[in-house]
XYZ file of C-alpha atoms in Angstrom:
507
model
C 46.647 86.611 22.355
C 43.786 87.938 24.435
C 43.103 86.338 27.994
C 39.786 86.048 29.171
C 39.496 85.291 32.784
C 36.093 83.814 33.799
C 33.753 83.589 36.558
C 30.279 83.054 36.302
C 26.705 81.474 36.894
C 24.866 82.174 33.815
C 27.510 80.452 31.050
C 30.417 82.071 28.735
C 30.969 82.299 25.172
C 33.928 83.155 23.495
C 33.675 86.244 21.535
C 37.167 85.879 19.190
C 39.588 83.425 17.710
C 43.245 83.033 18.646
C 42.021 83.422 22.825
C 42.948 82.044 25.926
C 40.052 81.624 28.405
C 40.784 80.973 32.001
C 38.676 79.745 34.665
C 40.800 80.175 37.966
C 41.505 77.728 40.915
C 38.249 79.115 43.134
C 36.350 80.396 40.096
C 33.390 78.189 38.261
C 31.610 78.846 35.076
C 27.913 77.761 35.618
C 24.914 77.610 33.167
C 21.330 75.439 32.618
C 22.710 74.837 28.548
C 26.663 74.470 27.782
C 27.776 76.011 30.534
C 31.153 77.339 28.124
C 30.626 77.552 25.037
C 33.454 78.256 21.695
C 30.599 79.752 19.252
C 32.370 79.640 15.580
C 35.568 81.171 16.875
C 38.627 78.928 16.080
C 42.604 78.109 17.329
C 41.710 79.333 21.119
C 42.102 77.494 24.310
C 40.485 77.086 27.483
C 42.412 75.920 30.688
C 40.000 75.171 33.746
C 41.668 75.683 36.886
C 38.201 75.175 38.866
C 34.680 74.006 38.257
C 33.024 74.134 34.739
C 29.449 72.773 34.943
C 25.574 72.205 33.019
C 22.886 71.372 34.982
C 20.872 70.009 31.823
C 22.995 70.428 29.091
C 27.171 70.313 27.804
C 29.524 71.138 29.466
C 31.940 72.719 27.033
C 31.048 72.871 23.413
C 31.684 73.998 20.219
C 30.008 74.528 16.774
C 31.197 72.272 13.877
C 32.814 75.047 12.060
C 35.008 75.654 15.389
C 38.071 74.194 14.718
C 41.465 73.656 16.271
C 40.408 74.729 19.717
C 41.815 73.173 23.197
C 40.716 72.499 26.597
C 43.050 71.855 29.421
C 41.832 70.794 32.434
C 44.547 71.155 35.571
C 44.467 68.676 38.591
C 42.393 71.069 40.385
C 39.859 71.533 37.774
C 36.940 69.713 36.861
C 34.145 69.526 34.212
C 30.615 68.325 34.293
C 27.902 67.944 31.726
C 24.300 66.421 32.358
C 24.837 64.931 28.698
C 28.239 65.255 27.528
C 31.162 66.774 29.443
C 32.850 68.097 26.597
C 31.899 67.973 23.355
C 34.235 69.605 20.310
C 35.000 70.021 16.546
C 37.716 68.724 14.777
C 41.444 69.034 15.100
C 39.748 69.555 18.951
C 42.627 68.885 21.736
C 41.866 67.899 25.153
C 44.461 67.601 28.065
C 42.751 66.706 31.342
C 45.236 66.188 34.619
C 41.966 67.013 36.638
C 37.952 65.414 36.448
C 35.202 65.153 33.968
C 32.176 63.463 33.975
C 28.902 62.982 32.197
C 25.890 62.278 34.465
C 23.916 60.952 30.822
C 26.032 60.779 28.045
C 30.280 60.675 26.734
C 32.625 62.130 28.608
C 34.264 63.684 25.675
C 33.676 63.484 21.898
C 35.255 64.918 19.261
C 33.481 65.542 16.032
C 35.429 65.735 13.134
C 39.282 64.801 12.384
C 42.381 65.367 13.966
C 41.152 64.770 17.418
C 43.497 64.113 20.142
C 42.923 63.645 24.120
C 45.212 63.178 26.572
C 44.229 62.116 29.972
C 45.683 61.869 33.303
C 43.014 62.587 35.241
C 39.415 60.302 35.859
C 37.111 60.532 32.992
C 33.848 58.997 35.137
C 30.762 58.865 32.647
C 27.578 57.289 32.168
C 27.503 56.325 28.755
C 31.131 56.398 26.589
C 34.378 57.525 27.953
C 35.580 59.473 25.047
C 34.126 59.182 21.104
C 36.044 60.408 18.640
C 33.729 60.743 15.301
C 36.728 61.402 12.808
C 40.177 60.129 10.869
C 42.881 60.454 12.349
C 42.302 60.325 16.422
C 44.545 59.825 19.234
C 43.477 58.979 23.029
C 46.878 58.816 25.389
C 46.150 57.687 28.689
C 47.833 57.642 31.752
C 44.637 58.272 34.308
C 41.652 56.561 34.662
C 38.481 56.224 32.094
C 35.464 54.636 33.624
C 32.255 53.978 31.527
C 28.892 52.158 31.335
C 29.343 51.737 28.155
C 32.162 51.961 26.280
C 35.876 53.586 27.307
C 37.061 54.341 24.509
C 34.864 54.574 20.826
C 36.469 55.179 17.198
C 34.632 55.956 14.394
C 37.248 56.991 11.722
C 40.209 56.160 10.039
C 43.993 55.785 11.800
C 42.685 56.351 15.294
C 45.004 55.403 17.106
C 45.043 54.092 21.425
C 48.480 54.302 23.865
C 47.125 53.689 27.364
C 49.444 52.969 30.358
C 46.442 53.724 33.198
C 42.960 52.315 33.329
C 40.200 52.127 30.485
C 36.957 50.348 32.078
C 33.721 49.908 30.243
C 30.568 47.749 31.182
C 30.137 46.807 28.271
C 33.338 47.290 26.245
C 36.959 48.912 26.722
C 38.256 50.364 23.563
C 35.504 50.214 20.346
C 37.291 49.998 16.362
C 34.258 48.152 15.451
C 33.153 50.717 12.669
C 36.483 51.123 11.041
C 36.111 50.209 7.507
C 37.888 47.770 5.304
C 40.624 50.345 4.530
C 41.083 51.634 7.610
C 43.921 50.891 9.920
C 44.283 51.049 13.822
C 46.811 51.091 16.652
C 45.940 49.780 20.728
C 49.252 49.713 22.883
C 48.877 48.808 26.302
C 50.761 48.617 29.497
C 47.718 49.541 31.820
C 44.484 47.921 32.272
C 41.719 47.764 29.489
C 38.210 45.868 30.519
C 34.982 45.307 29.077
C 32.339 43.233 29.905
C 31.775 41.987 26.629
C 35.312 42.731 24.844
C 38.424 44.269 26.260
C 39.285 45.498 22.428
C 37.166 45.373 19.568
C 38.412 45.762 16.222
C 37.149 46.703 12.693
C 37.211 45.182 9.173
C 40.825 46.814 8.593
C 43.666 45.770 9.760
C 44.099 46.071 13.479
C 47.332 46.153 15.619
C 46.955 45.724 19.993
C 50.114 45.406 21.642
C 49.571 44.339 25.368
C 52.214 44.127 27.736
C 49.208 45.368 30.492
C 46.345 43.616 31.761
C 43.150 42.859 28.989
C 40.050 41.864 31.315
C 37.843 40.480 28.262
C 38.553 39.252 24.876
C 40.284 40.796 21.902
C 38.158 40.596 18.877
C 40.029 41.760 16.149
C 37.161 41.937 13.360
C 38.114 42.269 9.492
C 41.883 42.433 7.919
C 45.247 41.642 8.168
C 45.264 41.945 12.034
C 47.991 41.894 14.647
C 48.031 40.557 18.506
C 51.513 40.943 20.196
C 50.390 39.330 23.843
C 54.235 39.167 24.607
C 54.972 40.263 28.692
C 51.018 40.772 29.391
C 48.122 38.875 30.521
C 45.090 38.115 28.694
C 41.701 36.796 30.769
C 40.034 35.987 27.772
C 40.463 34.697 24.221
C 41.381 36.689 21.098
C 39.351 35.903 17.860
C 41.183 37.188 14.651
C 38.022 37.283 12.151
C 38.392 37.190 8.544
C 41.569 37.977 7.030
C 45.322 37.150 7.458
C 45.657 37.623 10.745
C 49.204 37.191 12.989
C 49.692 36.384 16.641
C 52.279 36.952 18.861
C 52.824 35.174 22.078
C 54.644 33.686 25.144
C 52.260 32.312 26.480
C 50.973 28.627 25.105
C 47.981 29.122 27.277
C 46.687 31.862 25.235
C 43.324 31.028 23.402
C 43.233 31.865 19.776
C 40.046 31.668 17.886
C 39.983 30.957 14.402
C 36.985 30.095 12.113
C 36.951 28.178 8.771
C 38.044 30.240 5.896
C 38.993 33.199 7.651
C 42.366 33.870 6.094
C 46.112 32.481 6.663
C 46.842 32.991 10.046
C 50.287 33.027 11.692
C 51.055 32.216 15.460
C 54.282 33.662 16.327
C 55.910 32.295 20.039
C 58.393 32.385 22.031
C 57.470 29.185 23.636
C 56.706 25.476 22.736
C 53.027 25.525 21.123
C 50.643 23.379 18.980
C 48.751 24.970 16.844
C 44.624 25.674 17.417
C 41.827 25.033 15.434
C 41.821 26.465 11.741
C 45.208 27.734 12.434
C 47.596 27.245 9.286
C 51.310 28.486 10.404
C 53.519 28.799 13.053
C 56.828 30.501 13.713
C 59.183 30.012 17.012
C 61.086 33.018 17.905
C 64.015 34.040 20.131
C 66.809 31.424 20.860
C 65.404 28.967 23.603
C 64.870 25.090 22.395
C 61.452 25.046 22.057
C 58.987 22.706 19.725
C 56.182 23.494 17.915
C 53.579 21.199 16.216
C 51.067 21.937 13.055
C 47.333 20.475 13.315
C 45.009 18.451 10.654
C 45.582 21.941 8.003
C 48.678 22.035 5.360
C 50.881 24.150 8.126
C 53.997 26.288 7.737
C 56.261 25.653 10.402
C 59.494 27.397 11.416
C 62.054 27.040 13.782
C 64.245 29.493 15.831
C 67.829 29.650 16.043
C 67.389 27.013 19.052
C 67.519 22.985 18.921
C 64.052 22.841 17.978
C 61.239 19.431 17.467
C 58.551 20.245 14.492
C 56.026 17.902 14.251
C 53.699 18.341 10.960
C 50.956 15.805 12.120
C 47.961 15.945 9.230
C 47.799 17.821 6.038
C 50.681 19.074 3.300
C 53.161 20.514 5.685
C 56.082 22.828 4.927
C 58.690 22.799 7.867
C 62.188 24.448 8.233
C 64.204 23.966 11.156
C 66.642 27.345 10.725
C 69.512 27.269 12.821
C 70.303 24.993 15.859
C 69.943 20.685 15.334
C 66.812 20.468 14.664
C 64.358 17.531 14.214
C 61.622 17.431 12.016
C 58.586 15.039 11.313
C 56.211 15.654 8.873
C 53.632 13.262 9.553
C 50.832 12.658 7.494
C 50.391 14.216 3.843
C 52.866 15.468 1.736
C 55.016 17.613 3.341
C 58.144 19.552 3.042
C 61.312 19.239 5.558
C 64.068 21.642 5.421
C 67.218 21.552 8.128
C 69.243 24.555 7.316
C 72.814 25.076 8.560
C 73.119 22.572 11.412
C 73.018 18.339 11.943
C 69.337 17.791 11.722
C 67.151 14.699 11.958
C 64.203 14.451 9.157
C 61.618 12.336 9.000
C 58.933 12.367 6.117
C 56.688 9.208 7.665
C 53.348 8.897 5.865
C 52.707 10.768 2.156
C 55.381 11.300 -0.943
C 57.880 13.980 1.352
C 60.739 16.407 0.582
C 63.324 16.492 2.557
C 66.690 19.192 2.398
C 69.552 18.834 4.653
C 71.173 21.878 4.312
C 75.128 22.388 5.337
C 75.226 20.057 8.571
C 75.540 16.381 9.089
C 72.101 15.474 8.640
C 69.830 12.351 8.558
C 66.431 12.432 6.784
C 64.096 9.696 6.710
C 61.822 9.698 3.922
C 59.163 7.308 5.163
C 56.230 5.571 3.380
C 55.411 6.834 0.427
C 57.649 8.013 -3.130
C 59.932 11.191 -1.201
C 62.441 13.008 -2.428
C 65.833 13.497 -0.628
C 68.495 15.785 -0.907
C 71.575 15.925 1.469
C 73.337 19.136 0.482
C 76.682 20.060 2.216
C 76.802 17.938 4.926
C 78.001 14.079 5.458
C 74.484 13.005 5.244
C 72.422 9.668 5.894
C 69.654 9.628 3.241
C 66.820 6.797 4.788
C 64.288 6.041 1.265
C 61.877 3.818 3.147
C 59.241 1.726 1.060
C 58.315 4.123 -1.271
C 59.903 4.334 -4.654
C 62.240 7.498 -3.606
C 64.946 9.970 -5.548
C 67.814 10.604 -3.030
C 70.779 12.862 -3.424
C 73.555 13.065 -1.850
C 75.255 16.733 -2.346
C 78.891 17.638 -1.862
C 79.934 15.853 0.849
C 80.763 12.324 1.731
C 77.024 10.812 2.175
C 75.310 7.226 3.035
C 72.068 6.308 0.670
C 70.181 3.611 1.474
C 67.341 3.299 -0.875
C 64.591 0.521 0.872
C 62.192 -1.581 -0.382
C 60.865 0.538 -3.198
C 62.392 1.554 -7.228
C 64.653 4.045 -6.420
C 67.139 6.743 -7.393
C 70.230 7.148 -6.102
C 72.764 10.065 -6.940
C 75.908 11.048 -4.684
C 77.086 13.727 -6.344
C 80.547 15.442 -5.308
C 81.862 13.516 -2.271
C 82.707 9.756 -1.866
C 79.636 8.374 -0.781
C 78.210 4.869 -0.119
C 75.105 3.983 -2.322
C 72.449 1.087 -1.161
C 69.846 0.490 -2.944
C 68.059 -1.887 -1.266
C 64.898 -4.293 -2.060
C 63.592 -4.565 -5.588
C 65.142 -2.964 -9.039
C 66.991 0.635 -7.923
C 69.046 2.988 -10.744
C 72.320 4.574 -9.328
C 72.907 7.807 -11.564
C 76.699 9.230 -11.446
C 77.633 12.497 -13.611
C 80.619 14.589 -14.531
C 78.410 17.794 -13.206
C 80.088 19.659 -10.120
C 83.293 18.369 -10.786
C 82.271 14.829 -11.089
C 81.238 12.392 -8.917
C 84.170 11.037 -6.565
C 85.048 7.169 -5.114
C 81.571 5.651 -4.392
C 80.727 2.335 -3.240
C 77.780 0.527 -4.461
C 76.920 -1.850 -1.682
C 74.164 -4.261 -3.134
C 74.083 -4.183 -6.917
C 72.351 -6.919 -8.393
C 74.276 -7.964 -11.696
C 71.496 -10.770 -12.526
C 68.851 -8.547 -12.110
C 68.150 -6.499 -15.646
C 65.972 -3.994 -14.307
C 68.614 -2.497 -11.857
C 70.964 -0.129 -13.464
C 73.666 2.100 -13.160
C 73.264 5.246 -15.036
C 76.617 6.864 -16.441
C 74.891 9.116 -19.143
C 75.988 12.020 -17.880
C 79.734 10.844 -17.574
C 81.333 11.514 -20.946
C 84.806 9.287 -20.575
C 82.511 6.621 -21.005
C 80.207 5.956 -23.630
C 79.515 2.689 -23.746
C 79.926 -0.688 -22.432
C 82.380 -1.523 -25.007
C 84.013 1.627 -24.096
C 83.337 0.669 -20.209
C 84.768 -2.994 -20.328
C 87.945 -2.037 -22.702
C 89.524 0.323 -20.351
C 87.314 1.624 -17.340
C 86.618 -1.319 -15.314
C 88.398 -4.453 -13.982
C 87.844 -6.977 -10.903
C 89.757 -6.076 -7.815
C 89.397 -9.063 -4.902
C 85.604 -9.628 -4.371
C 84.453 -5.765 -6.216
C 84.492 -4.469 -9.582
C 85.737 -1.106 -10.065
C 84.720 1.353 -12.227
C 87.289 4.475 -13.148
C 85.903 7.056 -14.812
C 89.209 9.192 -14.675
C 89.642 12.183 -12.922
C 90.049 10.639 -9.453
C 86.040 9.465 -9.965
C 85.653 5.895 -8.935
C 82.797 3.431 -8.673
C 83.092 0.127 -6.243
C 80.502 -2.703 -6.970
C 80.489 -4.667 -3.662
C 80.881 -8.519 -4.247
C 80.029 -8.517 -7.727
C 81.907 -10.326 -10.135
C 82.746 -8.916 -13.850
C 81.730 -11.914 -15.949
C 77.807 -10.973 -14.287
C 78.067 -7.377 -15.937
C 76.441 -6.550 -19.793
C 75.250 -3.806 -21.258
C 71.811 -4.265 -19.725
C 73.644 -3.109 -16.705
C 74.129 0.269 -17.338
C 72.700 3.549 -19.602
C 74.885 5.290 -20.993
């Protein structure tokens, strides 16, 4: 490769491809127009040891059909422009360890794709810190970028940001803002990024910032599927997720999330106890801690950690699953969901017609006011009906159902479970399915009451209540008992025989 070593007051130009240019430590390229200057020629690098400077003009440059050139500036070097400081085709690399600045315009900008600076130096400009006009671009910075206007500004697709120093603008730090609906970007920071008006802006694509730094301004995140992850840095500001399906990741319930009408499904992911904003529809706890988490006036999606956790619904159709730890879950008003999971949770449906799954532990769920649905699972569970008229099954283990005040359903399934039934006319359904249905109790059967039943349809030793009263069930002390064979039992608490018919049962 050739080596050019310069030293002048009236400019250089490069006269071939595949160079290396050199200005050394004491040596300064000068001019009144770009004071160096690539021409056409392509894949050649300069490395400024010393002073490269334009009193009215650029001061490096190069054509847009010179490609895949470099500029390295040392820590002893420095370049100045009156307008820009550098300004460069694509596939353009800069390295500065030293100074550049731009008494006008950008400290650096790239035109074209595959542009890449790196920067541990000061980059001190009067207009943008560096522009990169092209797919593809990558700013790393470990130095400092100070700006008037913006520190950094995208205009492309994939650029991508990684700063662990300092990226100031007056009015903004790092610009995505005309990134298309199909483009995608990247901000990680563990430095400091400020802006007057926005710390980070994004575009109408979907946007990822990861701060574990300092953000002095908001985050406004624009169009897309957009990601925040706030987690181990400070925010002094808000961060506004725009349209689209937007997720947020925090520890930090202080953090201000702003959310507009119809912008999407957002998710709040957090590592601590948190209630969700304004027009925001899900949230997620994360890690193991026993934290709580509570929905707003939307239909929310909340999940729990692997912690003891409290959900709380409030308003609208809610969906809520506890995961693992003993959890406890209300679902407020609407029509909401309830899941436990693996351990002994509490559920509690209150107002609206509620599901509620127990999982595998010893559960409780509560269905509340209006016509829920109950289902124990695995667990020795304590189903709750409430007013409504409520469905409640048991599962596989040895369950309490207590039906309340409405026209309910009661099936315990596997298990020996105890069955009430409670105020007004309640059907008690028993089956062969699963193995059949083991000894349950009946605690408040009405035998003079025609519209209460006791469903054995699906239990095929018994067929009818000629069959029943022939050979399956008998008076034993204050209780009839039903035996269905097969070690499957039904007790009817203080009921006598002679009360029974056929309008008793389905079969």
């Amino acid at each position: 490769m050739p080596v050019f070593n310069l030293n002048t007051t009236t400019g250089a130009v490069a006269t071939a491809s595949d160079s290396l240019y050199v200005v050394g430590v004491n040596a300064q390229v000068l001019n009144t127009v770009a004071a160096f200057d690539f021409a056409t020629f392509t894949n050649s690098t300069l490395v400024v040891n010393g002073l490269v400077a334009s009193a009215t003009s650029i001061g490096v440059y190069s054509s847009g059909a010179a490609a895949n050139n470099h500029v390295t500036i040392t820590q002893s070097g420095s370049v100045i422009g009156d307008t820009d400081g550098i300004r460069l085709a694509q596939n353009a690399f800069v390295s500065n360890a030293g100074t550049i600045m731009a008494l006008t315009d950008d400290g650096i900008q790239i035109d074209g794709a595959g542009g890449t600076v790196e920067n541990t130096g000061s980059i001190q400009v009067e207009d943008n810190g560096v522009v990169i006009n092209g797919d593809n671009g990558t700013v790393l910075n470990t130095g400092s970028i100070i700006a008037l206007d913006r520190g950094v500004f995208f205009v492309g697709n994939n650029p991508e940001v990684i700063n662990s120093g300092t990226i100031i603008g007056g009015f903004g730090g790092v610009d995505l803002s005309f990134l298309g609906a199909a483009e995608i970007s990247q901000v990680s920071n563990t430095g400091v990024i400020q802006g007057a008006q926005y710390s980070i802006q994004g575009g109408a694509g979907n946007d990822t910032v990861v701060n574990s730094g300092v953000l002095e301004g908001d985050v406004l995140l624009g169009g897309g599927d957009d990601t925040y992850d706030g987690r181990n840095g400070t925010l002094n500001g808000d961060v506004s997720g725009g349209a689209g399906n937007d997720t947020f990741i925090v520890d930090d319930a202080a953090t201000l999330i702003v959310e507009n009408p119809g912008e999407g499904t957002d998710e709040v992911r957090a590592t601590v106890r948190y209630i969700l904003g304004d027009n925001l529809e899900n949230l997620t706890l994360l890690g193991a801690d026993d934290i709580n988490g509570r929905g707003n006036g939307l239909a929310n999606v909340l999940t729990g950690n692997v912690g003891d956790n409290v959900l709380e619904g409030f308003e609208g159709d809610d969906s809520l699953n506890g995961g693992a730890g003993l959890d406890s879950l209300y679902g407020g008003e609407g029509n909401d969901s309830l899941r436990g999971d693996n351990e002994d949770d509490y559920l509690s449906g209150f107002d609206g017609n509620d599901t509620g799954l127990g999982g595998n532990g010893f559960d409780e769920i509560l269905g509340g006011q209006g016509d829920d649905s109950l289902l124990g699972q695995r667990g020795q569970d304590t189903l709750y009906g409430g007013p409504g008229d409520d469905i409640l099954h048991g599962g596989h283990a040895d369950d309490s159902l207590s039906g309340g005040s409405g026209f309910d359903t009661l099936t315990g399934y596997s298990g020996d479970d105890t069955l009430s039934g409670g105020l007004n006319a309640d059907r008690f359904v028993f089956s062969d399915a699963g193995g059949g249905f083991g000894n349950d109790v009946i605690t408040d059967f009405a035998a003079t009451n025609d519209a209460e039943k006791i469903d054995l349809s699906g239990v095929a030793s018994i067929i009818s209540f000629a069959d029943l009263s022939g050979g399956h069930m008998s008076q034993v002390g204050a209780d009839v008992v039903i035996d269905a064979g097969g070690g499957n039992t039904i007790t009817l608490q203080n009921v006598n025989i002679g009360d029974l018919d056929a309008n008793d049962f389905i079969f």
